[in-house]
XYZ file of C-alpha atoms in Angstrom:
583
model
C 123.242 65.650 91.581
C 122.168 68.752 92.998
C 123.550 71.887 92.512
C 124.970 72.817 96.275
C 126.265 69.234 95.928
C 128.322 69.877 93.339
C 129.294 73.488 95.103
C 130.359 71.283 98.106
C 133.001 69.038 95.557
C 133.930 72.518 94.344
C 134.879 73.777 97.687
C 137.014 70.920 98.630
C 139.086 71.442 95.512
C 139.534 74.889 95.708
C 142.349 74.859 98.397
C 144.726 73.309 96.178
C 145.016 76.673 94.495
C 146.998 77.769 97.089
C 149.923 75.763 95.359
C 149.924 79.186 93.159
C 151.744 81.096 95.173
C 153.731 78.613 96.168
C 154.679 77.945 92.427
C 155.447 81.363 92.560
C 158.050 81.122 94.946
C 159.586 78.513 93.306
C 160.003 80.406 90.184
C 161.154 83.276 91.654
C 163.948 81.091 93.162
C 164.936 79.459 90.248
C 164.718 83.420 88.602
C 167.137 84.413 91.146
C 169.836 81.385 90.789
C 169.542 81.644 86.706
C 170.662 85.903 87.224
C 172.767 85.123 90.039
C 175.167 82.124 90.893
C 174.395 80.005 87.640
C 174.484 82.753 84.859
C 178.466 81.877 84.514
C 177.548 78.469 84.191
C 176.592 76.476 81.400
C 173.986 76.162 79.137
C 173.256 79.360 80.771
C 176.648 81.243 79.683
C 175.795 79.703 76.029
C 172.398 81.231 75.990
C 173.689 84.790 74.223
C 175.449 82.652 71.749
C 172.073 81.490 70.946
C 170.148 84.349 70.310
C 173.290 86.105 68.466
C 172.823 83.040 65.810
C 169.145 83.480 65.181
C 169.475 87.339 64.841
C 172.199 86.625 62.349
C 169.734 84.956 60.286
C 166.372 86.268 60.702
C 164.787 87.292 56.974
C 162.504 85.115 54.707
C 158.981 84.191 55.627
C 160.372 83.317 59.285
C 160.320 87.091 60.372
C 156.407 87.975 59.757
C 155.220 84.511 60.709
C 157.317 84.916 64.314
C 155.616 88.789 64.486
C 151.846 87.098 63.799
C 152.927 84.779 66.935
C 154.119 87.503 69.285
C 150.786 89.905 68.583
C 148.915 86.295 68.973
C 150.173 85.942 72.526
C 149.956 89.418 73.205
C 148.255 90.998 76.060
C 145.209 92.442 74.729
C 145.118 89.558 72.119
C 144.974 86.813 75.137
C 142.534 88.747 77.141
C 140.417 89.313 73.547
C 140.528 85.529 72.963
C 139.992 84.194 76.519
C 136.663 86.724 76.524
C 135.741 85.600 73.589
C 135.974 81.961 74.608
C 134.533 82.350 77.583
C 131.115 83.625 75.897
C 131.615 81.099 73.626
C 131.752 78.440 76.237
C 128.848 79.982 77.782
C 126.177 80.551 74.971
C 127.300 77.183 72.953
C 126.440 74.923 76.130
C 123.454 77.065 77.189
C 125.313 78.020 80.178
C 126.156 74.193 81.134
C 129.743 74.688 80.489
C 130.036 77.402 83.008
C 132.393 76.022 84.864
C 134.485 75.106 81.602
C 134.322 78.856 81.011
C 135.404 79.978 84.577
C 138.146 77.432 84.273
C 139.913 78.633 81.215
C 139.512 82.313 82.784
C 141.017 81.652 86.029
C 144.130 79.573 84.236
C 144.746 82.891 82.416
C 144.409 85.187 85.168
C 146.238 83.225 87.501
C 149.426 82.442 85.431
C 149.456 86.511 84.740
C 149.486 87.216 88.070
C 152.603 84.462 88.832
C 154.316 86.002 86.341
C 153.899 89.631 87.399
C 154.813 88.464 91.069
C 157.883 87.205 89.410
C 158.941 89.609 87.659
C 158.867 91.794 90.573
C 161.853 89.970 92.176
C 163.625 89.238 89.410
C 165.002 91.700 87.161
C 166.970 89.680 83.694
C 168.131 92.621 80.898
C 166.694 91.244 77.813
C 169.300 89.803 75.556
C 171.735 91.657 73.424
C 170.685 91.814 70.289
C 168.176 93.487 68.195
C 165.022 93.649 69.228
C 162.059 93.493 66.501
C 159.481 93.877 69.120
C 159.011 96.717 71.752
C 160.231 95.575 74.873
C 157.837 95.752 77.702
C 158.711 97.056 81.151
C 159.242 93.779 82.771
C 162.069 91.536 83.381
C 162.906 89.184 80.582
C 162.605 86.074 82.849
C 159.998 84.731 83.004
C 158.375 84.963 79.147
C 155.104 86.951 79.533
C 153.679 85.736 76.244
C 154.635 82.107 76.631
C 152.868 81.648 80.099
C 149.936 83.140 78.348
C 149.987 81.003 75.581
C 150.241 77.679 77.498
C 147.901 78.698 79.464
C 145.088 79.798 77.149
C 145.761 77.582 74.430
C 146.922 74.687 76.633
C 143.945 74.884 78.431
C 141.446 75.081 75.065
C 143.329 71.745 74.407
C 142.381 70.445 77.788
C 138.602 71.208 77.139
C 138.468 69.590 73.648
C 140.136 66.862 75.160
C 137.013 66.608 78.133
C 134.472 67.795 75.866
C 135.095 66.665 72.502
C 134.762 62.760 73.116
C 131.647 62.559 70.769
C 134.100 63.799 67.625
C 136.159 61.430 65.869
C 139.380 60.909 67.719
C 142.077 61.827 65.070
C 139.898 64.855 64.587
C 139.968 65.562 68.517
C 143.908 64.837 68.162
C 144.577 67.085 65.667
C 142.616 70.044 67.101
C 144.882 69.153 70.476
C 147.889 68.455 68.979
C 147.685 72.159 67.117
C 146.337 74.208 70.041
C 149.797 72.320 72.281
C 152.151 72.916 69.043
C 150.914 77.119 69.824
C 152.734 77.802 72.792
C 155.690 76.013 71.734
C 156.005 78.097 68.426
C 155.228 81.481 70.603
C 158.631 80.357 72.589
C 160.537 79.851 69.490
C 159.435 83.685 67.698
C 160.233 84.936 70.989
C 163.926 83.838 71.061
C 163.566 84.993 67.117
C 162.536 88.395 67.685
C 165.319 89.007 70.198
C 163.102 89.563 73.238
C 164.148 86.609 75.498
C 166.827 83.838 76.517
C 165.883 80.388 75.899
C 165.557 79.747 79.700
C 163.351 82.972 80.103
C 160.654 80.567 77.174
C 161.154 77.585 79.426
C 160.472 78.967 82.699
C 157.248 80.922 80.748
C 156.004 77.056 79.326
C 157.092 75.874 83.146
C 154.712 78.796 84.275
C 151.887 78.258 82.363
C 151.748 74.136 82.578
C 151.847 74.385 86.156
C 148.941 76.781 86.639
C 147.279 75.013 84.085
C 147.972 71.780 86.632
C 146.770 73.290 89.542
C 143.816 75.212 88.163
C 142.505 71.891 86.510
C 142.501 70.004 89.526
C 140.730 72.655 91.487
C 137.961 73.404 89.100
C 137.678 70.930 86.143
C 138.225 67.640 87.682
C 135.283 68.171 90.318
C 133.049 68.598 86.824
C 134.236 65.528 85.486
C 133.598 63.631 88.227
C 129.897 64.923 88.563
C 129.610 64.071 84.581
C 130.725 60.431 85.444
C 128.482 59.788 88.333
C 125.050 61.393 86.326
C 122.981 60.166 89.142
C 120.577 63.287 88.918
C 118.180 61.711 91.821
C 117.205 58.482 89.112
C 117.046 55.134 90.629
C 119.565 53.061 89.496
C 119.203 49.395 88.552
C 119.762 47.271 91.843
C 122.028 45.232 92.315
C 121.507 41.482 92.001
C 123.372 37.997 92.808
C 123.792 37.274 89.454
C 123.115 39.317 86.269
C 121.863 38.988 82.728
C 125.148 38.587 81.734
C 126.253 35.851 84.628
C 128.314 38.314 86.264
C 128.746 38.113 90.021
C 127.275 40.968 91.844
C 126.959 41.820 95.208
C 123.825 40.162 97.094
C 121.217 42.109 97.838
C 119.088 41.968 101.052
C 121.821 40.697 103.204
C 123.377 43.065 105.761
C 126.165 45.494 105.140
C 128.688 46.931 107.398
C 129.956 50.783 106.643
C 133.397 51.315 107.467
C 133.839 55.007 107.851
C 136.304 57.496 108.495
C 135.446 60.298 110.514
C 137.069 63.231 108.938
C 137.235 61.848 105.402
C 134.019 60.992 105.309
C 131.618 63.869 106.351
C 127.939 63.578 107.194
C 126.263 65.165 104.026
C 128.267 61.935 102.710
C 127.223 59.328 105.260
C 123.831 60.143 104.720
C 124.300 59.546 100.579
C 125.689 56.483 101.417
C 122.974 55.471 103.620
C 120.183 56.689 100.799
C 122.289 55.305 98.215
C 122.354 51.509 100.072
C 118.941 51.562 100.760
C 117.950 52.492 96.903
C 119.964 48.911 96.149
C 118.282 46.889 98.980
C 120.745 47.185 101.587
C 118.334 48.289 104.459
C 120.207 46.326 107.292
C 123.044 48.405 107.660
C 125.607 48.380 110.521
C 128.212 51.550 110.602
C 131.207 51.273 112.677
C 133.869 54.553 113.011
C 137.402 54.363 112.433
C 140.612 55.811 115.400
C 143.714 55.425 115.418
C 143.375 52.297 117.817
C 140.976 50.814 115.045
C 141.628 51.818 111.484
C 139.314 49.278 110.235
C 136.795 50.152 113.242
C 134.920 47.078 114.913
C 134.535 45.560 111.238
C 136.098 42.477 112.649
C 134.148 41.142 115.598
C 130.751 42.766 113.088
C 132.337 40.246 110.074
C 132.985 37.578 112.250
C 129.461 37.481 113.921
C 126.731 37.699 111.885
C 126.097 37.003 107.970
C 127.611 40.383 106.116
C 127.414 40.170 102.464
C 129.187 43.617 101.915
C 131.442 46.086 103.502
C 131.271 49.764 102.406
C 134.655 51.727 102.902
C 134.431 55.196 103.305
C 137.911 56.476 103.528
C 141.485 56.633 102.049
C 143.644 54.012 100.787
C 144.606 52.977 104.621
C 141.314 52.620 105.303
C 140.572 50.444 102.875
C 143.774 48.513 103.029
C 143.255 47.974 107.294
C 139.467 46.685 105.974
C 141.011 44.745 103.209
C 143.078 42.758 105.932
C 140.247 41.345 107.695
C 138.080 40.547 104.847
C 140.800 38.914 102.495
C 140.311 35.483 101.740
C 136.699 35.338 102.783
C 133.259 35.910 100.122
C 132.569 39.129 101.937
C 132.773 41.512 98.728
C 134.354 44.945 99.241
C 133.135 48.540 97.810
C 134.984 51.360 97.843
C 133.698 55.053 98.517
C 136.979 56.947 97.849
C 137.159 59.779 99.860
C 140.985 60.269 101.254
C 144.367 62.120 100.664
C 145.008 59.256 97.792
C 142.926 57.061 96.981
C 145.184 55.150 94.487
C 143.473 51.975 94.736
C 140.081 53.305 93.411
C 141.683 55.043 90.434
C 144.031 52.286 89.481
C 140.332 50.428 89.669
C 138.521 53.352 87.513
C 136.290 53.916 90.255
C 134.280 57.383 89.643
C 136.798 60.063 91.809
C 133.467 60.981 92.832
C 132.581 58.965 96.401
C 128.945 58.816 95.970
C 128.924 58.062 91.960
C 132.037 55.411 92.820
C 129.314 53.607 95.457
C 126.412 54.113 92.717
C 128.886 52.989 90.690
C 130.373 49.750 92.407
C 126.451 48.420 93.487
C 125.069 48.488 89.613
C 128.125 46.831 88.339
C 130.233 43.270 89.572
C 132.511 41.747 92.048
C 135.594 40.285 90.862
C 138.480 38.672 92.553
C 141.940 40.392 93.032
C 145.207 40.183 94.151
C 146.325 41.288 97.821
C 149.803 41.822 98.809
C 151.093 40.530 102.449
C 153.541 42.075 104.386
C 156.280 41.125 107.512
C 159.568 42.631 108.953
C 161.222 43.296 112.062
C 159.067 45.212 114.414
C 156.373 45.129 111.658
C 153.048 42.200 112.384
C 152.286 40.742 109.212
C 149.768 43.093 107.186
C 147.983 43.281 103.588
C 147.857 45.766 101.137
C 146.180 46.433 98.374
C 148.029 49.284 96.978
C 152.042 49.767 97.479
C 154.466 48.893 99.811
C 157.844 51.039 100.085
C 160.867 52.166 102.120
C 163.291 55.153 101.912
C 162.233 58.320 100.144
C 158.316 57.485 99.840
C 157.898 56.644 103.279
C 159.967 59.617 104.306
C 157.605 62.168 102.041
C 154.125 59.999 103.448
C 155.393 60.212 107.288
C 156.721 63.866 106.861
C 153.068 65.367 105.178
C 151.420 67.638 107.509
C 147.869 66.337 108.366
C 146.479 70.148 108.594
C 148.346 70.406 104.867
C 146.540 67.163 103.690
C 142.925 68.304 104.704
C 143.948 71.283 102.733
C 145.732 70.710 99.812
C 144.769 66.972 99.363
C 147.935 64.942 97.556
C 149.683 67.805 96.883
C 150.903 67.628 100.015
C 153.061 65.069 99.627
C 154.548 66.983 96.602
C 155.622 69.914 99.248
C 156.643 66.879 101.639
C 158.692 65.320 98.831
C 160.935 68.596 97.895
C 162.403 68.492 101.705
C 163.482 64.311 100.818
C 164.631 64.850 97.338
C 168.802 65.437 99.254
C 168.242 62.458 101.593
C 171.056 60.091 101.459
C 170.736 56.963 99.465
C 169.891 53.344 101.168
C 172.460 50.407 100.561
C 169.814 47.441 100.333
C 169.819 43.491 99.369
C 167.032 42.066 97.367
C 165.854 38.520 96.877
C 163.339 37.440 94.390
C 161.168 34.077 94.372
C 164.373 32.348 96.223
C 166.635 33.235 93.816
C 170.285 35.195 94.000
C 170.526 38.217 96.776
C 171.338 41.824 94.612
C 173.052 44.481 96.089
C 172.010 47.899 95.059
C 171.692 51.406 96.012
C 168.525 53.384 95.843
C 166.413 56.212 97.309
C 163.453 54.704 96.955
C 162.358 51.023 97.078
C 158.606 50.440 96.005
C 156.618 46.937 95.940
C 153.376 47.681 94.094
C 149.964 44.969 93.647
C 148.986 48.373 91.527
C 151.009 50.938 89.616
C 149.374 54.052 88.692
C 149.908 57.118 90.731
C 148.283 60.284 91.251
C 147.999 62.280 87.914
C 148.229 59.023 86.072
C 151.988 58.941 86.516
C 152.963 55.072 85.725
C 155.491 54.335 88.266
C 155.231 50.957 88.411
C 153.536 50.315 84.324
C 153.400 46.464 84.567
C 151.275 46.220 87.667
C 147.789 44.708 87.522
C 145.958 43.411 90.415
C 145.086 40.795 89.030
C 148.209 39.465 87.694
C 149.343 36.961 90.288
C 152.646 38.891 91.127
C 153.897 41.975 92.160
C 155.908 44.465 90.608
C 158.899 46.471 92.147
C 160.995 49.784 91.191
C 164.141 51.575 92.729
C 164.838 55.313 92.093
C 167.884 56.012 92.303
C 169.042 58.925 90.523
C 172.349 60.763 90.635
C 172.181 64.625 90.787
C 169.917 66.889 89.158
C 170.388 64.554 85.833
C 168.948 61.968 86.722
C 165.962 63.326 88.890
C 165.370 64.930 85.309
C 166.061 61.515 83.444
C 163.611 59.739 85.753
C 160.844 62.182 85.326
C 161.439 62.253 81.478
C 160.725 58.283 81.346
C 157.512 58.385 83.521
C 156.437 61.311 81.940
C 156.757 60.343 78.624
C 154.703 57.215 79.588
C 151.597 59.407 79.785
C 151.899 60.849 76.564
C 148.759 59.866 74.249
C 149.739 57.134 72.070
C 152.210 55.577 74.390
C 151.986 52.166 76.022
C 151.385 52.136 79.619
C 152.588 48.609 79.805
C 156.170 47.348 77.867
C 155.746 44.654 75.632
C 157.009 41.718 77.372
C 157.078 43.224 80.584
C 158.986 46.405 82.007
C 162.338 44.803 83.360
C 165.887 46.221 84.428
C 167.457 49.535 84.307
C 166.264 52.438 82.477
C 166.593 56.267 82.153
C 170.242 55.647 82.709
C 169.661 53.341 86.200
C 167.731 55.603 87.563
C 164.996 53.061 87.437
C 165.173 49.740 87.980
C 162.159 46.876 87.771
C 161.660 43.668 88.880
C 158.844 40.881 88.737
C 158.175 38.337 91.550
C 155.744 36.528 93.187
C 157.950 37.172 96.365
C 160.405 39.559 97.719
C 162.499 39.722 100.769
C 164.481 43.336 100.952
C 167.290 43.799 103.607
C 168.556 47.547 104.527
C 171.948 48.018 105.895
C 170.530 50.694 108.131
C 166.921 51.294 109.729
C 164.811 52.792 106.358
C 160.958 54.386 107.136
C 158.596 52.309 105.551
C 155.007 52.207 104.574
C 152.037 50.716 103.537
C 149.466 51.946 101.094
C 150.125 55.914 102.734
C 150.755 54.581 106.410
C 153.531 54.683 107.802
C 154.292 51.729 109.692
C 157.964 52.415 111.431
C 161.616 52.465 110.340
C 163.480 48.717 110.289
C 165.832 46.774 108.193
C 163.838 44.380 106.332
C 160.718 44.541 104.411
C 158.870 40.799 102.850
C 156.529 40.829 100.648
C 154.345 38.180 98.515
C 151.163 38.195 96.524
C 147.546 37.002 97.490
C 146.335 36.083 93.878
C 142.875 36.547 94.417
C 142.259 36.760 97.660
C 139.619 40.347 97.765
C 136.747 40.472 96.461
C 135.708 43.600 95.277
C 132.998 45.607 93.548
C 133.957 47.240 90.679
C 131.811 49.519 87.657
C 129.841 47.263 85.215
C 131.425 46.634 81.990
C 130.649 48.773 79.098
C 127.785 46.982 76.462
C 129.930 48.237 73.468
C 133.600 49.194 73.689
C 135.108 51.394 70.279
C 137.812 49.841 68.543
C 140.914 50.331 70.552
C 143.950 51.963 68.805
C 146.323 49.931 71.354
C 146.624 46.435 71.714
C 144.860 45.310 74.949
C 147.846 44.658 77.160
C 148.220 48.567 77.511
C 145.106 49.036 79.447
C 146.049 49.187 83.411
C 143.709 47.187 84.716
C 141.538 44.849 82.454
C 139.828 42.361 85.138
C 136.258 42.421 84.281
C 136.391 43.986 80.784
């Protein structure tokens, strides 16, 4: 790839770093409540009690180990070690890691200057006790050194976890597993030494994870993607009917049409696409635009009258699920060049995030069969998709994102869209599975996935494969503050290394204290006792009271990666992997 292309991925990222000050915001609100209104309240009013017991019984080796942390996450010793990385990074890779480098630099800088804006507004006495450190002029809330810590160590794990894959992997784990345990110990000495609350160490870890979130996706995922595509100009092999290894590939020489969405798909892109099509022996290509009138274009009447052995989609997950619908059931294979708000389907398919390297990508690998989902309701014509289906709060947070706030912060859009649903009133609802008995429930959310992984690699729905013949389904419903956090604990903790992204058995009933519950079917009818919003794979498709949905085992053909030649011994039994057609 060349280098202004990769500048060009770079740029589109960078917006999302305008969540930073937003972030900011937030913490300054959640500063103001914890000095104002809640600071009678518990745990808050317990907090004093807390640091009154560990001055009580500082001494022992406890006392200098929890001094070594505070100079560690000092100011002049974070700047000292994220310089000293940074040259590190530099001169180790030859100046290939550059953006590594810049990466860790900005994550420092940037959760400094969130805390100083913080600290501005909020002004939190340190606690009353002893202090074995001298106290800096700044408010005790947020912790200073903690931010730091998460942010330079946290993000030195984050690079060995990239950049370390050639190491053995308890070796990488370790190294990770130390550099996370950091931060968390710099909290703990800091409570120690008398110098903050315990909610002043959680908002600094809150601080610091969330730039680190922010500043990843805007400057280290765009690298990652460019090392997975490693096109460099090279011709790759073309594709062929059938391979060496009997796999079914897309057909060369016969014509393809290319789906493509205006805005999402630029024309520095179109033009790759066209390059990359013609490299694999698709010269007869036929492109047709997307509107709002046509969000599959004219692929119909294009499918419909001439022999088309492939279909290019250039857009987001609507895109591709309005394409989907007209070429379900038929041998016309399907690529996908992801290159929308979402694009869920191509990473629960491990497509390269990358559009160009996903198309490189999809033509040098196979075409393999999967499931569709089909859709009906009142006031809703019977659809497919490929992705989710869902009512109540997801619809809400899809219909309410700004367009203008989508070209510019991508999916974290819907994150800002989702804070002004998270009071909306809960939905009484009926659901019916395969025919069987009608359950009556209560829920904010109802979602019907073919595919489960979200953006981030948050599991919401861990038992969905696209391949599997049915389709999964959740409700969130959680009560209060409690069980938004109970909710978020069980997904979370789903992403954690080591953990299975599938249950054994299947992922079925309540959990995190009902706030989720799952169910299995190869049909489901949903009734609402009121008019719910409701949409389709990101579209929203109009409120009503009834939703229907059943599985299409099989019925897309799609192009997908080839398989690797030689796969390392997994450390998790094979049912954990999210999507295993093919491989």
């Amino acid at each position: 790839m060349r280098p202004e292309r990769g500048a060009a991925v770079s740029a589109g990222r960078l917006p999302v770093l305008l969540l930073l000050p937003v972030q900011a915001a937030l913490l300054m609100g959640v500063g103001l409540l914890v000095t104002g209104p809640l600071a009678d309240l518990w745990p808050l009013v317990a907090e004093d009690g807390v640091n009154r017991v560990l001055a009580a019984h500082r001494g022992g080796p406890a006392t200098p180990f929890s001094e070594w942390l505070s100079l560690l996450a000092g100011t002049q010793s974070v700047i000292s070690l994220t310089l000293l990385a940074v040259v590190a990074l530099v001169a180790v890779s030859r100046g290939r890691w550059l953006r590594e480098a810049v990466f860790l630099a900005v994550a420092v800088a940037a959760q400094s200057a969130v805390f100083l804006l913080v600290t501005l507004v909020v002004e939190r006495p340190r606690p009353g006790v002893a202090h074995l450190d001298a106290a800096p002029p700044t408010s005790s809330f947020p912790s200073g050194h903690v931010g730091a810590s998460v942010a330079l160590f946290g993000g030195l794990a984050i690079l060995v976890a990239v950049r370390l894959r050639g190491t053995r992997r308890w070796v990488r784990y370790a190294v990770i597993a130390v550099l996370l345990l950091i931060p968390v110990a710099v909290a703990f000495s800091r409570v120690y030494r008398g110098m903050h609350h315990p909610s002043d160490v959680v908002a600094g870890l809150l601080n610091g994870a969330c730039t680190l979130l922010v500043v990843t996706h805007a400057l280290l995922l765009p690298a990652r993607a460019r090392a997975v595509s490693a096109v460099h100009g090279e011709r790759l092999p073309s594709a062929r009917a059938t391979g060496d290894d009997g796999a079914d590939r897309p057909a060369e020489g016969r014509r393809v049409v290319v789906v493509r969405h205006p805005y999402g798909c630029g024309a520095e892109l179109a033009e790759r696409v066209r390059v990359i099509l013609r490299r694999h022996g698709y010269a007869d290509q036929v492109w047709t635009a997307t509107s709002t009138e046509e969000p599959a274009g004219a692929l119909a009447p294009l499918v419909a009258g001439a022999d088309t052995g492939l279909v290019v989609v250039c857009g987001g997950d609507g895109t591709v699920r309005a394409c989907a619908d007209v070429v379900s059931g038929t041998d016309t294979a399907l690529a996908v060049v992801p290159c929308g708000t979402g694009n869920l389907l191509a990473r629960n398919l491990r497509l390269p995030s990358d559009p160009a390297a996903a198309l490189e990508a999809a033509l040098s690998g196979e075409t393999v069969r999967i499931d569709v989902g089909r859709v009906r309701g009142d006031g809703l014509e019977p659809a497919r998709f490929t992705v989710m289906a869902g009512a109540g709060f997801d619809a809400a947070m899809v219909g309410d994102a700004s367009e203008r706030v989508k070209e510019r912060l991508g999916w974290a859009a819907y994150v800002l869209s989702a804070v002004r649903h998270l009071g909306d009133p809960r939905m009484r609802l009926s659901i019916r599975l395969d025919g069987g008995p009608v359950r009556e429930r209560r829920a904010r959310m109802v979602v019907i996935g073919n595919v489960g992984t979200l953006q981030g690699g948050l599991p919401l729905l861990p038992d969905a494969r696209p391949d599997s013949g049915r389709l999964e389904v959740v409700l969130l419903d959680p009560r209060g503050a409690r069980g938004w956090l109970a909710a978020a604990g069980h997904l979370g903790s789903r992403m954690l290394p080591g953990r299975a992204t599938r249950t054994p058995g299947g992922a079925r009933g309540a959990v995190a204290g009902g706030a989720l519950e799952y169910f299995s079917a190869v049909h489901v009818d949903i009734s609402f006792a009121k008019p719910q919003p409701r949409e389709l794979d990101g579209d929203v498709v109009g409120a009503g009271t009834r939703l229907t949905a059943e599985v299409e085992p099989g019925a897309l053909r799609i192009c997908l990666p080839p398989r690797p030649r030689a796969v390392e011994a997994p450390t998790a039994p094979v049912e954990h992997a999210p999507f295993t057609v093919g491989g």
